[in-house]
XYZ file of C-alpha atoms in Angstrom:
612
model
C -31.696 -15.535 27.459
C -35.216 -15.114 26.804
C -34.760 -14.768 22.832
C -32.559 -17.972 23.036
C -35.028 -19.805 24.799
C -37.937 -18.669 22.492
C -35.776 -19.406 19.832
C -35.226 -23.039 20.613
C -39.091 -23.446 21.396
C -39.804 -21.792 18.014
C -37.059 -24.171 16.042
C -38.461 -27.495 17.707
C -41.916 -26.112 16.696
C -40.673 -25.869 13.077
C -39.231 -29.407 13.046
C -42.745 -30.669 14.274
C -44.533 -28.705 11.818
C -42.019 -29.887 8.970
C -42.555 -33.461 9.909
C -46.332 -33.155 10.200
C -46.315 -31.285 6.604
C -44.142 -34.334 5.304
C -46.927 -36.851 6.459
C -49.874 -35.334 5.659
C -48.428 -34.639 1.901
C -47.539 -38.634 2.141
C -51.341 -39.558 2.945
C -52.285 -37.145 0.557
C -50.085 -38.427 -2.469
C -51.311 -42.041 -1.384
C -54.911 -41.465 -1.989
C -54.406 -39.411 -5.051
C -52.609 -42.370 -6.528
C -55.701 -44.343 -5.387
C -57.685 -41.968 -7.208
C -55.832 -41.720 -10.333
C -56.568 -45.160 -10.862
C -60.346 -44.127 -11.262
C -59.988 -41.086 -12.834
C -58.770 -42.076 -16.449
C -62.197 -44.459 -16.567
C -64.280 -41.643 -15.632
C -62.449 -39.295 -17.614
C -62.949 -41.505 -20.542
C -66.347 -42.122 -19.623
C -67.313 -38.342 -19.301
C -65.639 -37.559 -22.593
C -67.546 -40.071 -24.611
C -70.878 -38.789 -23.152
C -69.880 -35.298 -24.204
C -69.680 -36.853 -27.748
C -73.436 -38.039 -27.657
C -76.027 -35.627 -28.875
C -79.885 -35.939 -28.475
C -80.896 -38.072 -31.309
C -78.758 -40.529 -29.891
C -80.888 -40.745 -26.759
C -84.062 -40.423 -28.635
C -82.907 -43.452 -30.703
C -82.447 -45.421 -27.565
C -85.614 -44.506 -26.580
C -87.690 -45.308 -29.748
C -86.584 -48.877 -29.569
C -89.776 -51.295 -29.155
C -87.753 -54.289 -28.738
C -84.291 -53.195 -27.385
C -81.509 -55.608 -27.809
C -80.414 -57.526 -25.127
C -77.256 -55.322 -24.693
C -79.146 -52.143 -24.665
C -81.458 -53.726 -22.295
C -78.366 -54.523 -19.723
C -77.335 -50.851 -20.219
C -80.456 -49.451 -19.393
C -81.069 -51.790 -16.376
C -77.292 -51.083 -15.061
C -77.787 -47.405 -15.422
C -80.998 -47.761 -13.531
C -79.801 -49.650 -10.597
C -77.048 -47.294 -10.656
C -78.821 -44.412 -10.333
C -81.307 -46.353 -7.492
C -84.440 -46.126 -9.795
C -87.039 -48.666 -9.212
C -87.721 -51.409 -11.509
C -91.520 -52.623 -12.796
C -92.791 -55.950 -11.869
C -93.607 -57.975 -15.217
C -94.436 -61.762 -15.217
C -91.481 -63.985 -15.304
C -91.025 -67.137 -17.934
C -92.968 -69.279 -15.039
C -96.190 -69.120 -14.513
C -97.000 -67.116 -11.389
C -93.630 -65.661 -11.107
C -92.790 -61.785 -11.380
C -89.211 -60.149 -12.300
C -87.797 -56.800 -11.992
C -87.991 -55.103 -15.445
C -85.811 -51.711 -15.748
C -86.970 -50.797 -19.644
C -89.897 -48.547 -18.921
C -88.557 -46.622 -15.892
C -85.516 -46.237 -17.964
C -87.403 -45.269 -20.952
C -88.890 -42.772 -18.619
C -85.368 -41.484 -17.586
C -84.536 -40.851 -21.368
C -88.041 -39.090 -21.669
C -85.577 -35.586 -21.797
C -82.388 -36.392 -23.376
C -80.592 -33.448 -22.018
C -81.959 -33.650 -18.670
C -80.616 -37.208 -18.666
C -77.208 -36.619 -19.861
C -76.878 -33.674 -17.355
C -77.863 -36.315 -14.819
C -75.068 -38.497 -15.684
C -72.533 -35.680 -15.617
C -73.452 -34.369 -12.063
C -74.277 -37.837 -10.665
C -72.984 -38.152 -6.883
C -70.375 -40.651 -7.652
C -68.992 -40.391 -4.074
C -71.974 -41.836 -2.370
C -73.642 -44.548 -4.358
C -75.493 -47.302 -2.053
C -73.814 -50.603 -1.645
C -76.861 -51.968 -2.316
C -76.637 -50.790 -5.697
C -73.217 -51.683 -6.372
C -74.123 -55.371 -5.194
C -77.072 -55.332 -7.777
C -74.671 -54.114 -10.725
C -72.197 -56.410 -9.801
C -73.597 -59.160 -11.829
C -73.749 -56.949 -14.846
C -69.811 -55.803 -14.674
C -68.862 -59.664 -14.879
C -71.117 -60.457 -17.420
C -69.003 -60.492 -20.544
C -71.859 -59.227 -22.769
C -71.259 -55.959 -20.524
C -68.530 -54.277 -22.135
C -67.950 -51.305 -24.278
C -66.629 -53.417 -27.389
C -69.815 -55.670 -27.187
C -72.328 -53.100 -26.775
C -70.876 -50.719 -29.573
C -71.979 -53.523 -31.960
C -75.864 -52.699 -30.946
C -75.606 -48.940 -29.962
C -73.274 -45.921 -29.802
C -75.383 -44.210 -27.042
C -75.156 -47.325 -25.033
C -71.557 -47.781 -25.353
C -71.344 -44.228 -23.720
C -73.482 -45.114 -21.064
C -71.914 -48.302 -20.411
C -68.222 -46.727 -19.756
C -69.681 -44.339 -17.704
C -71.520 -47.546 -15.590
C -68.448 -49.251 -15.284
C -66.350 -46.112 -14.476
C -69.041 -45.488 -11.659
C -68.691 -49.031 -10.385
C -64.933 -48.617 -10.477
C -64.868 -45.564 -9.066
C -66.808 -46.521 -6.075
C -64.310 -48.952 -4.829
C -61.543 -46.738 -5.219
C -63.228 -44.117 -3.179
C -64.339 -46.412 -0.541
C -60.379 -47.348 -0.050
C -59.496 -43.958 -0.311
C -61.888 -43.017 2.481
C -59.766 -43.769 5.768
C -57.097 -42.253 3.938
C -58.976 -38.911 3.649
C -59.887 -39.440 7.146
C -56.742 -39.565 8.117
C -55.705 -36.572 5.582
C -58.319 -34.483 7.564
C -57.297 -35.169 10.735
C -53.238 -34.842 9.797
C -54.300 -31.706 8.259
C -56.252 -30.398 11.219
C -53.215 -31.373 13.173
C -50.795 -29.567 10.837
C -52.932 -26.403 11.218
C -52.915 -26.666 15.071
C -49.244 -27.193 14.893
C -48.658 -24.304 12.344
C -50.920 -21.793 14.422
C -48.642 -22.808 17.705
C -45.553 -22.126 15.462
C -47.103 -18.737 14.439
C -47.833 -17.871 17.794
C -44.600 -19.189 18.830
C -42.843 -16.812 16.088
C -44.706 -13.907 16.780
C -43.380 -14.527 20.287
C -39.790 -14.547 18.996
C -40.405 -11.373 16.919
C -41.324 -9.441 19.797
C -38.337 -10.574 21.703
C -36.164 -9.738 18.871
C -37.690 -6.371 18.415
C -37.159 -5.715 22.243
C -33.718 -7.082 21.574
C -33.220 -4.878 18.736
C -34.363 -2.013 20.417
C -32.095 -2.457 23.110
C -29.390 -3.313 21.012
C -30.103 0.301 19.231
C -29.699 2.069 22.617
C -26.690 0.139 23.340
C -25.109 1.289 20.035
C -26.412 5.004 20.884
C -24.814 4.631 23.974
C -21.627 3.089 22.705
C -21.694 5.956 20.182
C -21.896 8.894 22.749
C -19.673 7.125 24.607
C -16.881 7.142 21.694
C -18.156 10.815 21.098
C -16.960 11.717 24.610
C -13.810 9.943 24.425
C -12.844 11.691 21.079
C -14.249 15.060 22.507
C -11.651 14.237 25.772
C -8.654 13.674 23.375
C -9.579 16.244 20.997
C -9.542 18.401 24.185
C -6.304 17.442 25.605
C -4.737 17.727 21.986
C -5.724 21.210 22.055
C -4.769 22.010 25.301
C -1.106 20.536 23.968
C -1.361 22.406 20.781
C -2.677 25.577 22.792
C 0.487 25.485 25.084
C 2.962 25.119 21.775
C 0.893 28.080 20.096
C 1.146 30.443 23.335
C 4.646 29.565 23.471
C 5.483 29.827 20.199
C 3.372 33.131 19.962
C 5.411 34.376 22.860
C 8.718 33.576 21.469
C 7.587 34.953 18.214
C 6.387 38.336 19.894
C 9.780 38.900 21.443
C 11.494 38.510 18.157
C 8.674 40.441 16.255
C 9.299 43.319 18.649
C 12.564 43.584 18.180
C 12.546 43.394 14.546
C 9.601 46.456 14.736
C 11.939 48.190 16.666
C 14.941 48.030 13.907
C 12.249 48.382 11.199
C 11.195 51.505 12.720
C 14.463 52.518 13.241
C 15.652 51.811 9.598
C 12.024 53.408 8.512
C 13.151 56.269 10.656
C 16.612 56.532 9.269
C 16.098 55.176 5.468
C 15.695 58.933 3.810
C 18.978 60.280 4.769
C 20.622 56.535 4.301
C 19.430 56.316 0.881
C 20.165 59.655 0.172
C 23.958 59.055 0.892
C 23.643 55.862 -1.149
C 22.246 57.582 -4.006
C 24.939 60.386 -3.956
C 27.885 57.839 -3.892
C 26.156 55.920 -7.094
C 25.578 58.929 -9.241
C 28.497 60.889 -8.187
C 31.441 59.563 -6.422
C 31.819 56.379 -8.593
C 34.838 58.041 -10.569
C 36.802 59.121 -7.725
C 39.365 57.514 -5.448
C 38.317 56.009 -1.548
C 39.778 58.971 0.250
C 37.984 61.444 -1.926
C 34.725 59.428 -1.485
C 35.141 59.369 2.496
C 35.679 62.836 2.716
C 32.816 63.596 0.532
C 30.769 61.554 2.312
C 31.552 62.758 5.671
C 30.420 66.330 4.383
C 27.119 64.948 3.405
C 26.667 63.462 6.926
C 27.559 66.633 8.192
C 24.888 68.862 6.250
C 22.334 65.832 6.747
C 23.084 66.660 11.051
C 23.005 70.376 10.323
C 19.260 69.712 8.330
C 18.365 67.431 10.796
C 17.573 64.589 8.473
C 17.373 61.233 10.129
C 20.053 59.078 9.402
C 21.911 55.490 10.444
C 25.002 56.693 12.851
C 27.548 54.654 10.530
C 25.822 55.169 6.876
C 27.625 53.785 4.324
C 26.875 52.508 1.044
C 27.552 48.937 1.608
C 25.560 48.651 5.019
C 22.702 50.261 3.425
C 22.479 48.445 0.017
C 25.103 45.734 0.354
C 24.426 42.074 0.698
C 26.789 39.928 2.572
C 26.393 36.963 0.582
C 26.503 38.793 -2.851
C 29.580 40.796 -1.760
C 31.345 37.195 -0.548
C 30.657 35.576 -4.293
C 32.071 38.485 -5.442
C 35.206 37.936 -3.503
C 35.341 34.341 -4.614
C 34.960 35.348 -8.345
C 38.165 38.175 -7.693
C 36.800 41.341 -6.224
C 39.477 42.713 -4.122
C 38.370 42.475 -0.350
C 39.038 46.237 0.289
C 36.244 48.710 0.913
C 36.752 50.854 -2.134
C 36.401 48.002 -4.197
C 33.262 46.511 -2.172
C 31.761 49.938 -2.741
C 32.802 49.633 -6.646
C 30.892 46.293 -6.751
C 27.568 47.529 -5.010
C 27.761 50.781 -7.461
C 27.837 48.525 -10.378
C 24.745 46.274 -8.868
C 22.808 49.269 -8.180
C 23.256 51.768 -11.365
C 20.993 52.286 -13.860
C 24.077 52.695 -16.621
C 26.277 50.573 -17.999
C 29.646 50.881 -15.985
C 32.692 51.866 -17.114
C 35.815 50.791 -15.312
C 38.980 52.887 -14.481
C 41.283 49.599 -14.156
C 45.036 50.450 -14.683
C 45.773 47.077 -12.534
C 43.065 44.813 -13.995
C 41.671 44.075 -11.072
C 37.950 44.900 -12.503
C 38.726 42.856 -15.493
C 39.785 40.123 -13.834
C 36.304 40.373 -11.466
C 34.334 40.606 -14.339
C 35.420 37.704 -16.400
C 35.152 35.359 -13.466
C 31.937 36.622 -12.115
C 30.468 36.151 -15.699
C 32.458 33.105 -16.838
C 29.273 30.627 -16.125
C 27.069 32.809 -18.263
C 29.400 32.680 -21.403
C 30.925 36.235 -21.390
C 32.147 37.432 -24.527
C 35.333 39.918 -24.508
C 35.814 42.051 -27.273
C 38.330 45.071 -28.080
C 37.228 48.093 -30.394
C 40.407 47.008 -32.506
C 38.401 43.768 -33.207
C 37.277 43.770 -36.710
C 34.294 42.115 -35.924
C 33.461 43.777 -32.678
C 30.243 44.973 -33.773
C 28.854 41.561 -34.538
C 30.166 39.763 -31.136
C 28.382 42.694 -29.506
C 25.214 42.043 -31.621
C 25.245 38.228 -30.690
C 25.432 38.806 -27.013
C 22.513 41.419 -27.332
C 20.564 38.945 -29.442
C 21.115 36.169 -27.085
C 21.553 37.725 -23.389
C 25.160 37.072 -22.808
C 27.664 39.203 -20.799
C 29.854 41.132 -22.869
C 33.083 42.972 -21.983
C 34.895 45.841 -23.821
C 38.430 46.166 -23.172
C 40.932 48.676 -23.089
C 38.720 51.541 -24.285
C 40.556 55.012 -24.860
C 39.002 58.571 -23.625
C 36.704 58.414 -26.407
C 34.073 55.811 -27.010
C 32.925 54.278 -30.714
C 29.687 56.406 -31.672
C 28.312 53.062 -32.837
C 27.771 52.073 -29.407
C 25.282 54.913 -28.287
C 22.552 53.104 -28.658
C 23.569 50.249 -26.285
C 25.240 52.943 -23.550
C 21.864 54.796 -23.895
C 19.328 51.394 -24.069
C 17.680 52.964 -26.902
C 15.459 50.114 -27.184
C 11.649 50.299 -28.768
C 8.788 47.842 -29.429
C 8.362 45.981 -32.757
C 5.715 43.603 -33.815
C 5.746 43.005 -29.651
C 8.992 42.234 -29.276
C 11.826 44.463 -27.539
C 14.299 45.449 -30.555
C 17.393 47.807 -30.539
C 19.129 49.469 -33.790
C 22.635 48.782 -33.646
C 24.731 49.892 -36.784
C 22.248 49.758 -39.488
C 20.757 46.608 -38.266
C 17.633 46.378 -35.994
C 18.273 43.198 -33.784
C 16.022 41.963 -31.124
C 17.148 43.182 -27.330
C 17.447 40.148 -24.790
C 16.834 41.192 -21.167
C 19.662 39.293 -19.650
C 22.141 41.125 -21.644
C 24.844 42.942 -19.627
C 27.566 45.289 -20.913
C 31.151 46.122 -19.208
C 33.739 48.491 -20.477
C 37.178 48.697 -19.170
C 40.129 51.193 -19.589
C 43.550 50.642 -18.354
C 44.431 54.428 -18.653
C 45.236 55.519 -14.859
C 44.166 58.800 -15.164
C 41.789 58.964 -17.811
C 39.756 62.644 -19.015
C 36.127 61.568 -20.149
C 33.817 64.146 -21.349
C 30.647 65.228 -19.887
C 28.751 63.479 -22.725
C 30.409 60.196 -21.727
C 29.854 60.963 -18.303
C 26.326 60.912 -18.705
C 25.903 57.823 -20.786
C 28.010 55.131 -18.417
C 28.617 54.803 -14.783
C 32.541 55.346 -14.067
C 33.698 53.179 -11.642
C 37.165 53.966 -10.164
C 39.189 50.897 -9.418
C 42.607 52.564 -9.406
C 44.409 51.196 -6.294
C 45.078 53.593 -3.763
C 48.090 53.055 -1.070
C 45.188 52.427 1.652
C 42.906 50.034 -0.555
C 46.140 48.137 -1.452
C 47.050 47.791 2.254
C 43.429 46.498 2.622
C 43.838 44.045 0.227
C 47.333 42.735 1.244
C 46.294 42.539 4.855
C 43.359 40.361 3.977
C 45.344 38.170 1.587
C 47.808 37.692 4.483
C 45.285 36.914 7.104
C 43.623 34.620 4.547
C 47.015 32.906 3.727
C 48.067 32.364 7.582
C 44.700 31.634 8.729
C 42.919 30.227 6.297
C 40.559 28.433 9.020
C 39.306 31.668 10.202
C 38.438 33.210 6.655
C 36.487 29.387 5.679
C 34.600 29.842 9.013
C 33.800 33.474 8.090
C 32.602 32.555 4.671
C 30.653 29.453 5.896
C 29.263 31.741 8.600
C 28.142 34.521 6.068
C 26.470 31.453 3.742
C 24.819 29.993 6.337
C 23.595 33.153 8.412
C 22.102 34.516 5.305
C 20.321 31.028 4.625
C 19.111 30.656 7.614
C 17.955 34.431 8.091
C 15.611 33.752 4.493
C 14.289 30.561 5.796
C 13.193 32.424 8.971
C 12.033 35.355 6.767
C 9.925 32.847 4.923
C 8.707 30.873 8.043
C 7.459 34.385 9.376
C 5.611 35.185 6.360
C 4.180 32.037 6.246
C 3.187 32.333 10.107
C 1.745 35.859 9.298
C -0.132 34.318 6.237
C -1.637 31.650 8.719
C -2.749 33.873 11.290
C -4.442 36.345 8.845
C -6.220 33.770 6.967
C -7.016 31.160 9.602
C -10.758 30.261 9.903
C -11.971 28.722 12.846
C -10.343 27.619 15.707
C -6.251 28.298 15.401
C -5.544 25.888 18.139
C -6.577 23.110 15.147
C -4.434 24.741 12.872
C -1.633 21.854 13.230
C 0.437 23.655 10.633
C 0.824 26.752 12.184
C 1.976 25.474 15.654
C 4.161 23.497 13.531
C 5.281 26.178 11.687
C 5.901 28.185 15.223
C 7.789 25.419 16.520
C 10.273 25.751 13.161
C 10.505 29.142 14.077
C 11.431 28.950 17.111
C 14.214 26.359 16.466
C 15.629 28.405 13.431
C 15.390 31.578 15.546
C 17.602 29.697 18.487
C 19.871 28.536 15.787
C 20.554 31.791 14.244
C 21.093 33.417 17.860
C 23.759 30.529 18.406
C 25.128 31.116 15.171
C 25.415 34.921 15.578
C 27.553 34.388 18.691
C 29.407 32.235 17.034
C 29.800 34.893 13.870
C 30.585 37.708 16.215
C 33.701 35.466 18.136
C 34.679 34.518 14.941
C 34.902 38.327 13.695
C 36.944 39.268 16.959
C 39.404 36.451 16.446
C 39.735 37.626 12.519
C 40.146 41.389 13.687
C 42.721 40.092 16.756
C 44.899 38.211 13.526
C 44.428 41.001 11.256
C 45.861 43.714 13.538
C 48.863 41.362 13.795
C 49.609 41.562 10.358
C 49.026 45.274 9.682
C 52.730 45.886 9.558
C 53.016 43.135 7.072
C 50.890 44.939 4.895
C 52.078 48.265 5.388
C 55.778 47.482 4.389
C 54.312 45.273 1.318
C 52.356 48.425 0.463
C 55.501 50.530 0.519
C 57.442 47.832 -1.646
C 54.479 47.755 -4.467
C 54.585 51.345 -4.769
C 58.197 51.772 -4.767
C 58.195 49.228 -7.897
C 55.263 50.774 -9.530
C 57.013 54.536 -9.179
C 60.256 53.185 -11.117
C 58.154 53.556 -14.405
C 58.708 57.425 -13.229
C 62.528 56.919 -13.948
C 62.276 54.847 -16.944
C 59.005 53.439 -18.760
C 61.001 49.825 -19.198
C 60.097 49.134 -15.201
C 56.791 48.365 -15.537
C 55.152 45.871 -12.967
C 51.610 44.890 -12.425
C 49.845 44.187 -9.356
C 48.962 40.662 -10.251
C 52.838 39.470 -10.571
C 53.660 41.802 -7.294
C 50.654 39.655 -5.302
C 52.178 36.801 -6.619
C 55.574 37.257 -5.084
C 53.822 38.008 -1.968
C 52.024 34.953 -1.723
C 55.277 32.752 -2.811
C 57.328 35.049 -0.010
C 54.451 34.020 2.264
C 54.370 30.250 1.590
C 58.433 30.049 1.754
C 59.125 31.902 5.021
C 60.112 30.237 7.867
C 57.108 29.148 10.357
């Protein structure tokens, strides 16, 4: 309020000062205009005087009988300068008149001093009496610069000066009141400006006070906002802290379970891997019954030697991946335990597999599994089988060598032994007489239809022999799986979806756990402020809940499938007996040759055509 009042006063004073300044300037301009009338004549006279020199003045002074024009000029300059005349006898007897020649000659005695006196003459204070005396001269037609110029150059300049002084006197007299008014107006203006300056000083002090108060106000507002921000931050931190603690509590439970499970796996890993390694290295060529017997015997020795191992130790449980096994089965791998073990052996073996495959089940599985990779199928009887094999090695394509006998072509030895070497920085292999680039994606499979081949030890050391010969128990498992899949495809589909879903969610959960551990280990500052960490914990909590729910559903689905499978076991047993009856007809006469594929097709047709 004080600032506004002061501002109003200052504005009023400014208006008044502006008005007075305008008026003062108008008076000054008016006076200057009057002066401007006389100044040109004065300047002309002074300029003319400057053109005179000492000789010009001496010349005038030397005149014994001055012409009338010269005498008029000398008289006028003496009158204007107030020089007293000399009384001389007039034309009439007994009269005396004023004569300025002699006094004028005295003025001209020192030309330089005379000219300097003209230049420095006090033109602003010429007595009125002198002006009255000079007036007749001004009015005289002979007292003009043109007339005087005829008789004397010096007197012409002096005549101009006298006339200029006369004119300047009247101008100054008319300007004097205006100068007085200008002086008074200037004094008033200065006073007004002084008052205005004081008012502005007061306004500045008030504004500085207001600025100081404003700064304090803004500082208080900033502190208030900072406190509000800290309050909100604290509230948000409390909320995030609750979520962080809740998430870590849930993670703690799951991590403890995982640690317990991992501890058991670490303890049992020696025995489990030993059994799995033995199966891959030695039991691939044997039937399912023999494998089971050998594994049982090995487990007995593990117990005797007190080597820790899992209770239900098996090759599939140790090295199998449920999602990969499902994909293999979709590609045509039989669903029995023997076939699944064979798939795991092929996946983990360091040597190329040689399948004993009289029923062509492995052949069908490999072709379907590697179909998208552009598998090349060759036989030793093909004329260009080496060329096809060479292209597969060069371009990294899978290659299937079918229907081999008990002896393998020696040309395959570099492939079987993977005799690669470096040449010019690239991995190459010598195949026949040619050295070709070896692609890391190359895969090689061999199958034989011989039901009971006898391979030499040399061959057994070059390949991994995998026995796909169909055993009664294996066929029974396959037929049971086929029957259940045909009769209850909904359960089979649910099982497949659960396998894929569980695998995907476990992978996601593992990624989230890795992210949580990374965040916790690399977190800097307050973990409560790590929003990403808290969101990751919440996501992990949700994902863990989903997995638990899916596990419950999967367990129930497994129970339903097991119950359904148990109902179809008699069907599988009878069907297995029928197949081996037809298979053994070849022992009576070789003309009776029936493939498993033909038999399964009849089995599926019978299921489809049976009364519901």
